[in-house]
Each structure stands twice: as structure tokens, then as C-alpha cells.
Coordinates of C-alpha atoms in Angstrom, one line a residue:
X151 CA 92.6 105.6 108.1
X152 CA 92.2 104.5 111.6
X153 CA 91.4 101.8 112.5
X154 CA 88.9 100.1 115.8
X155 CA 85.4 99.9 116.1
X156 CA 84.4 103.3 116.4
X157 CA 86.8 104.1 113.6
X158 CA 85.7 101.3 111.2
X159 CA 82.0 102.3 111.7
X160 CA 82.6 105.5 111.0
X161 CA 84.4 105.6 107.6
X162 CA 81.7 102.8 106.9
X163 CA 79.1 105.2 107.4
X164 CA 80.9 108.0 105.1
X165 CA 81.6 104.8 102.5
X166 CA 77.8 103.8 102.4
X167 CA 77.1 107.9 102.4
X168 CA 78.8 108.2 99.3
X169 CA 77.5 105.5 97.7
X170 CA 74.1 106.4 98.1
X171 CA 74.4 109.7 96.7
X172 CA 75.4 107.7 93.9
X173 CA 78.5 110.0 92.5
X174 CA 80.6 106.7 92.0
X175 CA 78.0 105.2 89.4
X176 CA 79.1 108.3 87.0
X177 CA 81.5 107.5 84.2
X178 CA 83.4 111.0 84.9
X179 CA 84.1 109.9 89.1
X180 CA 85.3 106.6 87.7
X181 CA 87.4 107.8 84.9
X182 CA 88.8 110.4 87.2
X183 CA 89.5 107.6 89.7
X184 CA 91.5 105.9 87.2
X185 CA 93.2 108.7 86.2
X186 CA 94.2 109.1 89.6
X187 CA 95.9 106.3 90.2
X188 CA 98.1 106.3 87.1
X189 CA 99.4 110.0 88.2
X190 CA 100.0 108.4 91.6
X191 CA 101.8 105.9 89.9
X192 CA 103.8 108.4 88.2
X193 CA 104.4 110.9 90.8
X194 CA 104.8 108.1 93.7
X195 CA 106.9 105.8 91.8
X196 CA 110.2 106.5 93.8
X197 CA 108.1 106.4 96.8
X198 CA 107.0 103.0 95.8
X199 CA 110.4 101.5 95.1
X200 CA 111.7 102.4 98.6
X201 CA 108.5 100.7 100.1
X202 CA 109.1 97.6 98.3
X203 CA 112.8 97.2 98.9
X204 CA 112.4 97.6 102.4
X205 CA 109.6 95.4 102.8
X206 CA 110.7 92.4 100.0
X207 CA 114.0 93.3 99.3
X208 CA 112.6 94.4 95.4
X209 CA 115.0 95.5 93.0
X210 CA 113.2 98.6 90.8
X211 CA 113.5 96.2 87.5
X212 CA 111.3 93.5 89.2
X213 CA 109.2 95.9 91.6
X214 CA 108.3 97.9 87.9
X215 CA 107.5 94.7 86.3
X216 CA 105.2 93.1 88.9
X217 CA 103.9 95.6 90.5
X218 CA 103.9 99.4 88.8
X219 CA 104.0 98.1 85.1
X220 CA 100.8 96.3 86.4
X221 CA 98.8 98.6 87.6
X222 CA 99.4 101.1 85.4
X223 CA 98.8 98.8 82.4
X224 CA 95.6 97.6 84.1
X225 CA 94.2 101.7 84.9
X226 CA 95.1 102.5 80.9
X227 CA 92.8 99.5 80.3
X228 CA 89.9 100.4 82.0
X229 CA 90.3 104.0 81.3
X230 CA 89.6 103.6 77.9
X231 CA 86.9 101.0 78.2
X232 CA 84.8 101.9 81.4
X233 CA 82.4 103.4 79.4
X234 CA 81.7 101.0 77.2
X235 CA 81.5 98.2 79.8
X236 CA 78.9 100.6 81.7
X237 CA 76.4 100.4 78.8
X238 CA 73.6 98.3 79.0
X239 CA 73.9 95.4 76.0
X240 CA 70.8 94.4 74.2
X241 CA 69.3 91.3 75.1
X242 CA 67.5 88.7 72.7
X243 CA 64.0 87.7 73.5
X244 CA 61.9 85.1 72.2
X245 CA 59.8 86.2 69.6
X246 CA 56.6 84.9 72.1
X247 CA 57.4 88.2 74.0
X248 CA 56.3 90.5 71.6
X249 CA 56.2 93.6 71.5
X250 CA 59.1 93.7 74.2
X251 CA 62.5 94.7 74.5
X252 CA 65.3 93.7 76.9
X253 CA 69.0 94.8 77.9
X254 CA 71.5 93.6 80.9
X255 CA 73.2 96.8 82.8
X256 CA 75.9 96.6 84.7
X257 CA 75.4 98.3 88.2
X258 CA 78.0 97.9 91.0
X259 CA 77.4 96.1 94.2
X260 CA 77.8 98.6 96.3
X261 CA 80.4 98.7 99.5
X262 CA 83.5 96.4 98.6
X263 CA 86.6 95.2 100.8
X264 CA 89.4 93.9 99.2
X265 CA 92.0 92.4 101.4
X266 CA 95.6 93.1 99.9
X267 CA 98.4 89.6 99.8
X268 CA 102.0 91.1 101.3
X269 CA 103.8 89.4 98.3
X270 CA 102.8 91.7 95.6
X271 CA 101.7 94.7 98.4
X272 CA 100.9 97.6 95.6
X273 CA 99.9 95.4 92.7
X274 CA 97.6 93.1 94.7
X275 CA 95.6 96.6 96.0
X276 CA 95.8 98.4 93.1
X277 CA 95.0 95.8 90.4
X278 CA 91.7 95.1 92.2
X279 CA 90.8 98.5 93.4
X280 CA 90.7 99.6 89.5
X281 CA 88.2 97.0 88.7
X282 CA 86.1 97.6 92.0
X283 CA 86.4 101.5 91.0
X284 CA 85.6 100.7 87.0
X285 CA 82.4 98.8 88.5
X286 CA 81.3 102.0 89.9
X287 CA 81.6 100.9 93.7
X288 CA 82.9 102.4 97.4
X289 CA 86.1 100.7 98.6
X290 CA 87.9 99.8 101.7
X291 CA 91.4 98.7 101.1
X292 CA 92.8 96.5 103.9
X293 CA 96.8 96.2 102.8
X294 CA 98.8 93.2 104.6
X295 CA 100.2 94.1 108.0
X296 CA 103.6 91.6 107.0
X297 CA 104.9 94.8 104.8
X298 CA 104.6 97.6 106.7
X299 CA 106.4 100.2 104.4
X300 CA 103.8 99.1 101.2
X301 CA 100.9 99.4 103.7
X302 CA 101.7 102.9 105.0
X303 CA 102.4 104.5 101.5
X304 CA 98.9 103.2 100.5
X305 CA 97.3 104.3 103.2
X306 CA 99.3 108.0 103.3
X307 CA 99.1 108.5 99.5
X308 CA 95.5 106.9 98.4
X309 CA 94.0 110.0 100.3
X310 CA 96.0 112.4 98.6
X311 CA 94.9 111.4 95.1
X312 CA 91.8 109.8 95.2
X313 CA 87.9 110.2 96.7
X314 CA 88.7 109.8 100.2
X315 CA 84.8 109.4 100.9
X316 CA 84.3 106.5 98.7
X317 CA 87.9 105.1 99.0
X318 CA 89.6 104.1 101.9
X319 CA 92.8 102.5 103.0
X320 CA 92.2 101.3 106.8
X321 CA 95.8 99.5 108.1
X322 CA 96.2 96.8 110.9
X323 CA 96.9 93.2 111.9
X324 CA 94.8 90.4 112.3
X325 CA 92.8 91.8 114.8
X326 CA 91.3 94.9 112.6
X327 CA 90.9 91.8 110.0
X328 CA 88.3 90.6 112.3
X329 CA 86.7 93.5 112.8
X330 CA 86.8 94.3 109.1
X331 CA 84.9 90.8 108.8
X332 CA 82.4 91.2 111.3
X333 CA 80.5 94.2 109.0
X334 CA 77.7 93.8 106.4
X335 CA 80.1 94.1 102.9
X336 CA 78.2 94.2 99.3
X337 CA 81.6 92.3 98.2
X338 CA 85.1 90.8 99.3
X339 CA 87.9 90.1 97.5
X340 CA 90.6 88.7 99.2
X341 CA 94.0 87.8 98.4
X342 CA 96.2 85.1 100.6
X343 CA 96.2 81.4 101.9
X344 CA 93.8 79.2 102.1
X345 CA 93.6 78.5 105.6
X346 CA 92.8 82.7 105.9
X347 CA 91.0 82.1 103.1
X348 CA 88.4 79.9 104.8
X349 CA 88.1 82.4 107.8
X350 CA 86.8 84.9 105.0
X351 CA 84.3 82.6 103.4
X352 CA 82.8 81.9 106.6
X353 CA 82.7 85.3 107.6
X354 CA 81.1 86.4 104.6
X355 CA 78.6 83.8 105.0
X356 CA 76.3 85.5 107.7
X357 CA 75.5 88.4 105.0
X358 CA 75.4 85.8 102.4
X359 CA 78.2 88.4 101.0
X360 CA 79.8 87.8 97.6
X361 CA 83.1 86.5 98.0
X362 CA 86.2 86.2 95.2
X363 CA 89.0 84.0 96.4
X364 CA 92.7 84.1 95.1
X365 CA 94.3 81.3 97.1
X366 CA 96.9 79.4 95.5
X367 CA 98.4 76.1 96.0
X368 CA 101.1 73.6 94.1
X369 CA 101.9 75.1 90.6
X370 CA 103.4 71.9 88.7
X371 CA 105.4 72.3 85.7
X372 CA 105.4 69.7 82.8
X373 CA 108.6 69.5 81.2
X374 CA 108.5 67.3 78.0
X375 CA 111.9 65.9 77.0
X376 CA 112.9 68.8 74.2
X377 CA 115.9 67.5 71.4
X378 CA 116.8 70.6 70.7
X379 CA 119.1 72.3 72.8
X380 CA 118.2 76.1 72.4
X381 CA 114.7 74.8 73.5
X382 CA 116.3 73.5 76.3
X383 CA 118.0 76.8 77.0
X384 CA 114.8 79.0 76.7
X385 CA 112.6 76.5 78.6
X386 CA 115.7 76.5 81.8
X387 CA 115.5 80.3 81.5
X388 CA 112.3 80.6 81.6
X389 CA 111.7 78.0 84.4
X390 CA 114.2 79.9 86.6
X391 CA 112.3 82.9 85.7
X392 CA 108.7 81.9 86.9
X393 CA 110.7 79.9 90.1
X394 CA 113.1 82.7 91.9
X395 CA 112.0 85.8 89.6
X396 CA 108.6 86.7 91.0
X397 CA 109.2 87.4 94.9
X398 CA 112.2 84.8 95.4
X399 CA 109.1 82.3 95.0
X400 CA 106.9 83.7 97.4
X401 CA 104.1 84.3 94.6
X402 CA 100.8 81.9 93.8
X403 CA 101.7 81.0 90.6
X404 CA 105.1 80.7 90.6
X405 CA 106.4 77.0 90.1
X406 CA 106.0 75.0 92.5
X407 CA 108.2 71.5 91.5
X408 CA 108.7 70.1 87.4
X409 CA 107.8 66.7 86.3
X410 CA 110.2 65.5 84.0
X411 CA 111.6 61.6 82.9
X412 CA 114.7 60.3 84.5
X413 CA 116.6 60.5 81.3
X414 CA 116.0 64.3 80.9
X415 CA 116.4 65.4 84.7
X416 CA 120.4 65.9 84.8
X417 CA 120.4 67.6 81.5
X418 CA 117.2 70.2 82.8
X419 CA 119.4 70.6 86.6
X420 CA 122.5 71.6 84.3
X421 CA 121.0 74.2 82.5
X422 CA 119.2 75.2 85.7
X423 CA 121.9 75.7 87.5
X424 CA 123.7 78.0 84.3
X425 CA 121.1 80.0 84.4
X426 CA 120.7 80.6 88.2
X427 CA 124.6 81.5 88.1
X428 CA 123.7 84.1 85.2
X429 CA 120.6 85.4 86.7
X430 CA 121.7 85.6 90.3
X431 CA 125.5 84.8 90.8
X432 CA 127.1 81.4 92.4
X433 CA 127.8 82.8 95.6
X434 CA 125.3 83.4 98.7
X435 CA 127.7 86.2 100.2
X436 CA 126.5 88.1 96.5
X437 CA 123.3 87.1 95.2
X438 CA 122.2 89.8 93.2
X439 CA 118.4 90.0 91.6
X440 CA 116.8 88.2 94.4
X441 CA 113.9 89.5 96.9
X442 CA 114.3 88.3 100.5
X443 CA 111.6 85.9 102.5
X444 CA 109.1 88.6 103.7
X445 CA 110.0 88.1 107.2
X446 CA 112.0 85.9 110.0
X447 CA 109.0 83.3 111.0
X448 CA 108.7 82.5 107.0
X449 CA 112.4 82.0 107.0
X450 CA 112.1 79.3 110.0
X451 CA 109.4 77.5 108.1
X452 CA 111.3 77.6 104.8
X453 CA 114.8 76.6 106.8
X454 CA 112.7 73.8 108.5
X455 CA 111.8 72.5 104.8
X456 CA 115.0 71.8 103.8
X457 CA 116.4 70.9 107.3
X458 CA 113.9 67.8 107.2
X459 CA 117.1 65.1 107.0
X460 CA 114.9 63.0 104.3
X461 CA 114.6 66.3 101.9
X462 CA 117.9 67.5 102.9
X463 CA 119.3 64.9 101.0
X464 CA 117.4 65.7 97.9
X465 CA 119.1 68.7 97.3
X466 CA 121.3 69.0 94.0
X467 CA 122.3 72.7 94.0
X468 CA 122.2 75.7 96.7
X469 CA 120.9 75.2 100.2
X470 CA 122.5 78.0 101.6
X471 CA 121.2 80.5 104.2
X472 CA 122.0 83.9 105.5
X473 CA 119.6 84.4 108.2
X474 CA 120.7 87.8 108.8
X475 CA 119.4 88.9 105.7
X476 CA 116.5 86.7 105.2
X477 CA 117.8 85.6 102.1
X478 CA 117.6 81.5 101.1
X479 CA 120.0 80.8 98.3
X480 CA 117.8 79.2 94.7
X481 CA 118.2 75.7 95.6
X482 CA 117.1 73.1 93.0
X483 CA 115.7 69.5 95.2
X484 CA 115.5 65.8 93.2
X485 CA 113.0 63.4 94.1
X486 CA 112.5 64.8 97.8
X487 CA 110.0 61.9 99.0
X488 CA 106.6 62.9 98.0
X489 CA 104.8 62.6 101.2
X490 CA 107.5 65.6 103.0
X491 CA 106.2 68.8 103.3
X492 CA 107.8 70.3 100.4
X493 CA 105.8 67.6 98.9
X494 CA 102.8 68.5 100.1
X495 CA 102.1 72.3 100.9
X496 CA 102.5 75.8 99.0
X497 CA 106.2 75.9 99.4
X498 CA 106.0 80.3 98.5
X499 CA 109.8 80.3 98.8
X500 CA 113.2 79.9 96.2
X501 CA 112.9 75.7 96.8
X502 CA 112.6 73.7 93.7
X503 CA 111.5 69.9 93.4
X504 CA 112.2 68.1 90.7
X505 CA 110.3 64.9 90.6
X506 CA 111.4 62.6 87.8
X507 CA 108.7 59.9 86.1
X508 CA 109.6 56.9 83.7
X509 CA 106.8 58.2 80.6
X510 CA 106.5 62.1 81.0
X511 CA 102.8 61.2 80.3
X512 CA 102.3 60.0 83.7
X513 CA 102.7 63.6 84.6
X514 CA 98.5 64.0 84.2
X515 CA 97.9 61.4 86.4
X516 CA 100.5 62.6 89.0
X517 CA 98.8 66.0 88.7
X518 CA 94.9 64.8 89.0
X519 CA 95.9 62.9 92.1
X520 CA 96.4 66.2 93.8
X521 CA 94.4 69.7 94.2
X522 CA 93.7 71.6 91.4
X523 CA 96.3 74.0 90.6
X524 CA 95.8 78.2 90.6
X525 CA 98.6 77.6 87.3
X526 CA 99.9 74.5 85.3
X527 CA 102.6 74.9 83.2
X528 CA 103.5 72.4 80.5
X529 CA 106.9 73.0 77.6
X530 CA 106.1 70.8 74.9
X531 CA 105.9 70.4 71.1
X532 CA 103.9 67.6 71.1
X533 CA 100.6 68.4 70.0
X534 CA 99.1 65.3 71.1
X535 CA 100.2 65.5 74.5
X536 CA 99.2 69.4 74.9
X537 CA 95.6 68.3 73.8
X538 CA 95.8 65.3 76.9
X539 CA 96.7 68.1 78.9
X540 CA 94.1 70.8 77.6
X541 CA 91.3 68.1 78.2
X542 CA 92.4 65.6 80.8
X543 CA 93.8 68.4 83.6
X544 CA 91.7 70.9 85.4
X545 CA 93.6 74.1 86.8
X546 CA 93.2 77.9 87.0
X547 CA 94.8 78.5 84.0
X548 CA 96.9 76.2 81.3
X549 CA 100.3 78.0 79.7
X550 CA 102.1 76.2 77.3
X551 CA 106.4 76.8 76.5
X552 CA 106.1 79.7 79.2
X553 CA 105.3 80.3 82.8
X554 CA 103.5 83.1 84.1
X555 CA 103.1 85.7 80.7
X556 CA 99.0 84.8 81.6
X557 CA 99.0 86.7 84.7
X558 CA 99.6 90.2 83.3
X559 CA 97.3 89.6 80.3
X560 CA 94.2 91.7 80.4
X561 CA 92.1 89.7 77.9
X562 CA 92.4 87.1 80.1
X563 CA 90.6 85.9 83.4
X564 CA 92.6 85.2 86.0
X565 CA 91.7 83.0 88.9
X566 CA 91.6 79.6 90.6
X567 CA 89.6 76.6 90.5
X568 CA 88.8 73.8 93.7
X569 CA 91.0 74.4 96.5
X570 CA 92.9 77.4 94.7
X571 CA 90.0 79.6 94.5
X572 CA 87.3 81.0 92.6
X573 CA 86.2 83.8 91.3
X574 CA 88.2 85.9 88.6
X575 CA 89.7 89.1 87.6
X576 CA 92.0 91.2 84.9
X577 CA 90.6 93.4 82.5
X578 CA 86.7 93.6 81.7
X579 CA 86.8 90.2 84.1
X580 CA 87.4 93.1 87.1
X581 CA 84.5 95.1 86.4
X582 CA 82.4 91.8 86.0
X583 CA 83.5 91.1 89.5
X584 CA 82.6 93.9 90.7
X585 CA 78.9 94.6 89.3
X586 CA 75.9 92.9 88.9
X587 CA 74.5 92.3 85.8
X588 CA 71.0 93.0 85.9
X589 CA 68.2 91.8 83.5
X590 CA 65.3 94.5 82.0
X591 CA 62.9 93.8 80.1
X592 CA 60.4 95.9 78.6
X593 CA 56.8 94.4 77.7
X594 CA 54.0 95.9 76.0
X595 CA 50.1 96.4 77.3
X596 CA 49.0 95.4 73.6
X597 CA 49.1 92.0 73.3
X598 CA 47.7 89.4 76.1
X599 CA 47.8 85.6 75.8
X600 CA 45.3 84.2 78.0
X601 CA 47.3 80.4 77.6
X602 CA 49.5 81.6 80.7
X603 CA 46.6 81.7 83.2
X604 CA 43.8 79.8 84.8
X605 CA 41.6 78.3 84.8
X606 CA 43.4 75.7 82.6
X607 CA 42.3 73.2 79.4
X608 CA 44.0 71.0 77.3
X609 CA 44.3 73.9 75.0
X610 CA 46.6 75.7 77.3
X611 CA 48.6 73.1 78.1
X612 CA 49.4 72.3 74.5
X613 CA 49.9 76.3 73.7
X614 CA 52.3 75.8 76.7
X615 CA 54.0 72.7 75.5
X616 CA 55.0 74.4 72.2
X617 CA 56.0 78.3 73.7
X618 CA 58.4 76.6 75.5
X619 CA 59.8 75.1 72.5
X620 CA 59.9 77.9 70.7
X621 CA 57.7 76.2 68.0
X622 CA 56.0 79.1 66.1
X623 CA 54.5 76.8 63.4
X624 CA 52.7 74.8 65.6
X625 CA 51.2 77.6 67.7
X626 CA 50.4 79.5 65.1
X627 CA 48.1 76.8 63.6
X628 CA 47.0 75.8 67.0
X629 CA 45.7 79.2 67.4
X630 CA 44.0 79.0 63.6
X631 CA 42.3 76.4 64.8
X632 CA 38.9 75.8 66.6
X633 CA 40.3 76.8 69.9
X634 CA 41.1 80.3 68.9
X635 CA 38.3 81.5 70.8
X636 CA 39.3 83.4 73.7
X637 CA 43.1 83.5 73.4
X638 CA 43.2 87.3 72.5
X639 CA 40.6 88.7 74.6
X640 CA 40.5 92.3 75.8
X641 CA 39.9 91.8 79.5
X642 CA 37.9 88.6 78.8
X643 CA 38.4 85.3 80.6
X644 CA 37.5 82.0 79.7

């Protein structure tokens, strides 16, 4: 979809068209939408693998995992519940009300943009268009300029399979960004840094607009010191796993550095370093199962990371660059000094910090004295110390003996909290996102209680003082006594 002023204001007019006619608010043009997108997913899905090697580098195992396997678990989802999350729900009303009734329907908000991450290019649109489309709303799609070959296969395909008046992909840099922002939106979603994240928020300000915020930030990682070795073996593998699996690191919730006690840090770097070998090879030349950094000026600030002489040092394992191929060997870090930048910002590359304490319960204080976390991740089997952690931590989401399972299940919301966003998705958590929920009620012409008007008494007052507590007894023989006179009048007033 083209892009520019006159271009923008024109599919926004055929987006706010549709809407009004008020064909997406049908459960047949949502469920059709769905349906859509899970035979584009199908039909495309060769397409799709091409786009993401090219842009990240993707082998088809990881692209289906985190990005296909995805969305097309998430469509299946709302496909077969869209039309139960549509319904109104009954709600309860105090018995003071009657004869009333009262529900809560779900109606969409209207026009939504959702801004797409480059990391996770299809997933990241797709994932959130589903909800935005199960909520019954009119879409633009704004994909991530920093992968090119995602962005144009969205914005070639989306037209081919779905309503092309009510959806729309519209491509660009920073600049059609700005212009996206600078329009009245019923909703933004967007998906990225927070320094971008900011701009958005303050954008969305002037039209008081919604706004849901996936940032990210630090993910820390707890690691308790395990006794038995095959724990050892499945928490390394699974550490590696949530570190250089997901996008060579460049993801929000992959790990961002382990806390573990000096005693337990060689044994956790030998197993680490195992597994890397298994999962990825020893050799730079041959690293097989590993996406590349996204592009060359994410390279230079990951290269100038590690070049840092004081976190240079730190480095136990890997290091190795082949800035040809915009590939940074996994390369495990001990005790870089904690005021570096590795230290201190997102790292979203294959860098690993390993930051040893004397008591591995110090790790909740180490945590608290930082930002709240989009995903803290804690291997343990000691119950006490998971229930410290439970209640003592605040973070986007808490997953014990694993790392990054929460982020694919449905039942689940997924989102930040502080600095690492707000607002949540997944599942029915999508269609909440994307709708209002608004309150009916349903009253009566039979019944009128004269208590809730002028001119007032001490008898209204104290019929007031118990309706708001919901204390039937006592109104009931407030109103058998002498002051019953008048309460239920037929267009009488005192």
C-alpha cells in the first residue's frame, strides 16, 4: 500500500469506510479473516522462509517455530472461539435495581495500527492482527523497514488473501512512521524499543488514543545451585536455548545475563559451552543454527559491547566476529563490571553475562534494584525460594525450570510491566485488547424509589447509607416503618 500523505489519507478514508458499514463487527467477516490467514500461512509458507532467511538469516526449523507455528496456532485459537468471546456475558446487579438486567458486550474500537518489531517480522504482524481482526476492527499494518524481504511479502500477499478495505499493509521508514502517528487512531499497538516506544505514547497522546506497549528490557535468569547433574544438563540446554535460539538474542525475552553463586559459575560455563558446541558448532568459520544481527549498524553497537577493554576481559568463551556475514559468535561474559553497557542496556544480541553472587538469594535484591523485567526466569527446586521470588519480584511474566515456553501459550497474557511495557496480548487477552467492553443495563418503569432524589431528609440519607451496603434487612424495616410514606409514589414527590 503506498505510502505519503495523500496516500495514507486515502486508505484511511477506505479503512474508516469500512468500518462504518460495519461488515467487520460480523462473526462470518472475522472468521473468514482468520481463515485467511491460516491458508496464507499454508500456501505462502515457502515464500515466508525465503523472506526470513534473507532478512535474519532464519533457518525453516526456527523461522516455523517462532514465527509460522505461531501464527497459525494463534488463528486456530481464535477461530474456534471468536464467537464465543463476541457474546455479551451477563452481568450481576444488586438486588436494589430490581426489575433490571445487565450484560458487558464486547465491541471493537474501531481503526487500529499496529506497528510490527523487525526481530520476529511475520509473527510480530500476524500474532496481533488476529486479535485486532477477532475484536471485529479495521487494520493498518505498519511492518519494520530493518527487514525489507518480511515487509514486502506482507504487504504483496495480505491483499491477496484478506479484506483489502478494512486491512492494510502500508511499508516505509521512519518517516511514514511519523506520518502514520500524526493521524486520529481508535488503537496502537506497537512493538520495539523503548526509546521508539516513548515517541508512540506521546503521539498517541493528542487523541488520547489507546496505546499497548511491548518494549522489553534486561531479562535476568536465576540459576539456583542444582546437585543433580542431569538438572544441570537440562537447565544449560535450556539456557542456551532461550539465549542464542530465538533470533541469535535479538528477541525481548530472551536472557539477558544469569545470576548464579561463585561456587556454581564454572560448573554452569562448562555445560554452557557443551551445549553451544552441540547446538551450534565450535568454529565461527561453521556455525550452523544461528540467525545473523539484523543489520551492519547493530553489528557495530554489539562489536563495540565487547570491544569495551573492561568487558573484553570478561569474556570466558567465543568473542569472535565475521563482519562479512553479520554473524557474532555465542559468547558467554563473567562478572563484566556492572556499570558497562552490557551491564546496563538491552543487549538484543548472542552476549551472555554471567554475574556470580555469594547467597543466590541476593539475586531478588540484585533484580529489584533495576527496571522491571518484560520476563524473569528462575531454575530451582526450592520451594521456599520460588515463593520469595513469586512475591518479592515484579516482572512481566515469572517462569520457573524453563525460559520462554510462556510466550507461545495462549492461555496466557503476555506483556510487560514499568519500563517494559504495558498492555497484554495472546489468546482471548488479544481480543480484550482490541475491544471495549461495554456495560448495559436494562431498568424497568415499575418500580421508583423516591430515596435517590431531592429534596432530602434524614430518611433518605439513612435509606442511602444502607443501599450502598447492600443491607436488605435494614431497608426493608426502614421502609416498614413510619417513614414509608411517600417512598413508592406514582409521580408523587415529597
Amino acid at each position: 500500500m503506498e505510502g505519503g500523505e495523500e496516500g495514507i489519507g486515502r486508505s484511511l478514508g477506505e479503512l474508516r469506510q469500512a468500518f462504518k458499514s460495519r461488515r467487520t463487527r460480523s462473526v462470518g467477516w472475522r472468521k473468514t479473516q482468520l481463515q485467511a490467514i491460516l491458508k496464507m500461512m499454508d500456501e505462502k509458507e515457502d515464500q515466508i522462509f525465503k523472506a526470513l532467511q534473507q532478512d535474519l538469516g532464519k533457518h525453516p526449523a526456527e523461522a516455523y517455530r517462532d514465527e509460522i507455528g505461531v501464527v497459525k496456532k494463534s488463528a486456530s485459537y481464535s477461530l474456534s472461539r471468536v464467537g464465543k468471546w463476541m457474546a455479551p456475558t451477563k452481568g450481576r446487579i444488586p438486588l436494589l435495581f430490581f426489575p433490571a438486567s445487565a450484560e458487558v458486550l464486547p465491541e471493537p474500537l474501531g481503526l487500529a495500527l499496529i506497528f510490527v518489531s523487525w526481530n520476529f517480522p511475520i509473527s510480530l504482524a500476524l500474532d496481533p492482527l488476529i486479535g485486532a481482526i477477532s475484536a471485529g476492527n479495521a487494520v493498518v499494518l505498519k511492518p519494520s523497514e530493518l527487514a525489507p524481504a518480511c515487509s514486502s511479502f506482507l504487504a504483496n500477499t495480505i491483499p491477496l488473501y484478506l479484506d483489502s478495505n478494512a486491512i492494510k499493509v502500508i511499508e516505509g521508514g521512519t518517516d511514514i512512521a511519523e506520518q502514520l502517528l500524526q493521524q486520529k487512531w481508535d488503537k496502537i499497538f506497537f512493538t520495539g524499543s523503548q526509546r521508539v516506544g516513548k515517541i508512540v505514547m506521546s503521539a498517541a497522546a493528542k487523541h488520547l488514543t489507546p496505546v499497548t506497549l511491548e518494549l522489553g528490557g534486561k531479562c535476568p535468569t536465576i540459576l539456583d545451585s542444582l546437585s543433580n547433574p542431569s538438572d544441570i544438563k537440562v537447565a544449560a540446554k535450556r539456557i542456551a536455548g532461550a539465549k542464542w535460539g530465538p533470533c541469535s538474542g535479538q528477541a525481548c525475552i530472551a536472557i539477558d545475563y544469569v545470576l548464579v553463586e561463585h561456587k556454581f559459575a564454572s560448573t554452569l560455563i562448562e555445560y554452557l559451552k557443551k551445549t553451544i558446541n552441540r547446538f551450534y558448532g565450535e568454529n565461527l568459520k561453521t556455525l550452523k543454527n544461528l540467525s545473523k544481527i539484523v543489520n551492519k549498524h547493530q553489528f557495530e553497537r554489539l562489536r563495540n559491547i565487547i570491544e569495551d577493554p573492561a568487558v573484553a576481559a570478561s569474556i570466558v568463551h567465543g568473542g569472535s566476529l565475521d563482519e562479512k556475514n553479520l554473524i557474532i559468535e555465542p559468547t558467554i561474559l563473567l562478572n563484566p563490571p556492572l556499570d558497562s553497557e552490557i551491564m546496563t542496556e538491552e543487549i538484543f544480541g548472542p552476549l551472555l553475562p554471567i554475574i556470580t553472587l555469594t547467597n543466590i538469594q541476593d539475586s531478588i535484591e540484585f533484580i529489584n534494584l533495576r527496571p522491571k523485567p518484560l520476563a524473569l526466569y528462575a531454575f530451582t527446586k526450592n520451594e521456599a525460594f520460588k515463593q520469595r521470588i513469586l512475591t518479592e519480584t515484579s516482572s512481566g511474566s515469572l517462569t520457573f525450570n524453563d525460559a520462554m515456553p510462556q510466550f507461545v501459550c495462549d492461555s496466557l497474557p503476555f506483556g510487560g510491566v514499568g519500563q517494559s511495557g504495558f498492555g497484554r496480548y495472546h489468546g482471548k487477552y488479544s481480543f480484550d485488547t482490541f475491544s471495549h467492553e461495554k456495560a448495559v443495563l436494562h431498568r424497568s418503569f415499575l418500580i421508583e424509589l423516591e430515596a435517590r432524589y431531592p429534596p432530602w431528609n434524614d430518611f433518605k440519607l439513612q435509606f442511602i447509607r444502607f443501599a450502598y451496603k447492600f443491607d436488605y434487612l435494614r431497608l426493608v424495616l426502614l421502609l416498614m416503618g413510619h417513614k414509608l410514606k411517600g417512598i413508592f409514589t406514582s409521580g408523587h414527590q415529597d
